[in-house]
Amino acid sequence: MTPITLADLWLPILVAGLATHILSTLAWTVLPHHRSEWSHLEFAPINEAANAIGAKPDGQYVLTDDTESCKDPAKCRGMLIYWPHKPNMGANIGLTLAFFFAAALTIGYLATIGLHRETSLVDVFRFTATAGVLTHVAAGVPHIIWFRRKSLLDTLDGLAYALATGAAFAWLWPA
């Protein structure tokens, strides 16, 4: 059994990182499935309330009267993330791309530990797609539990990213 190195996997890592980024971009900009997850609140009253209390308005807020009230679930009604400025789309896109490359690199590293050059392509796909599920789906579950995010569509997106990752590694696995 011939070992495999990260240098041997540069192309599947690159393709998997790009493929997952492209799928993510399509999921959030072209496909309509995430639109129903987001509701709109009128901006002016929220901004006025933040200014009235003198708080620096950027940050994460619990919607409650005070910290003690949140111990009673009936009085703690949700959370709000407030940005005082528009997001920097270029920086966010760059950071997302960096995440997808780091994820593909990590999955490639795992492949160097668990697989070898002669591994069947089906097993390469199974191994790297499973690592992709752990990366793109399972890692978000605690966030879903604690912050009550709608998760079904994110899970489906993550499964698509995992399948793309597995396909890239199986397709470009060095012989």
PDB file of C-alpha atoms in Angstrom, residues 68-76:
ATOM      1  CA  GLU A  68     -32.902  37.518  35.420  1.00  0.00           C
ATOM      2  CA  SER A  69     -35.988  37.342  33.173  1.00  0.00           C
ATOM      3  CA  CYS A  70     -34.191  35.016  30.796  1.00  0.00           C
ATOM      4  CA  LYS A  71     -34.177  32.311  33.473  1.00  0.00           C
ATOM      5  CA  ASP A  72     -37.930  32.085  32.806  1.00  0.00           C
ATOM      6  CA  PRO A  73     -38.361  30.822  29.216  1.00  0.00           C
ATOM      7  CA  ALA A  74     -41.715  32.596  28.942  1.00  0.00           C
ATOM      8  CA  LYS A  75     -39.961  35.948  29.396  1.00  0.00           C
ATOM      9  CA  CYS A  76     -37.011  35.282  27.081  1.00  0.00           C
TER      10      CYS A  76
END
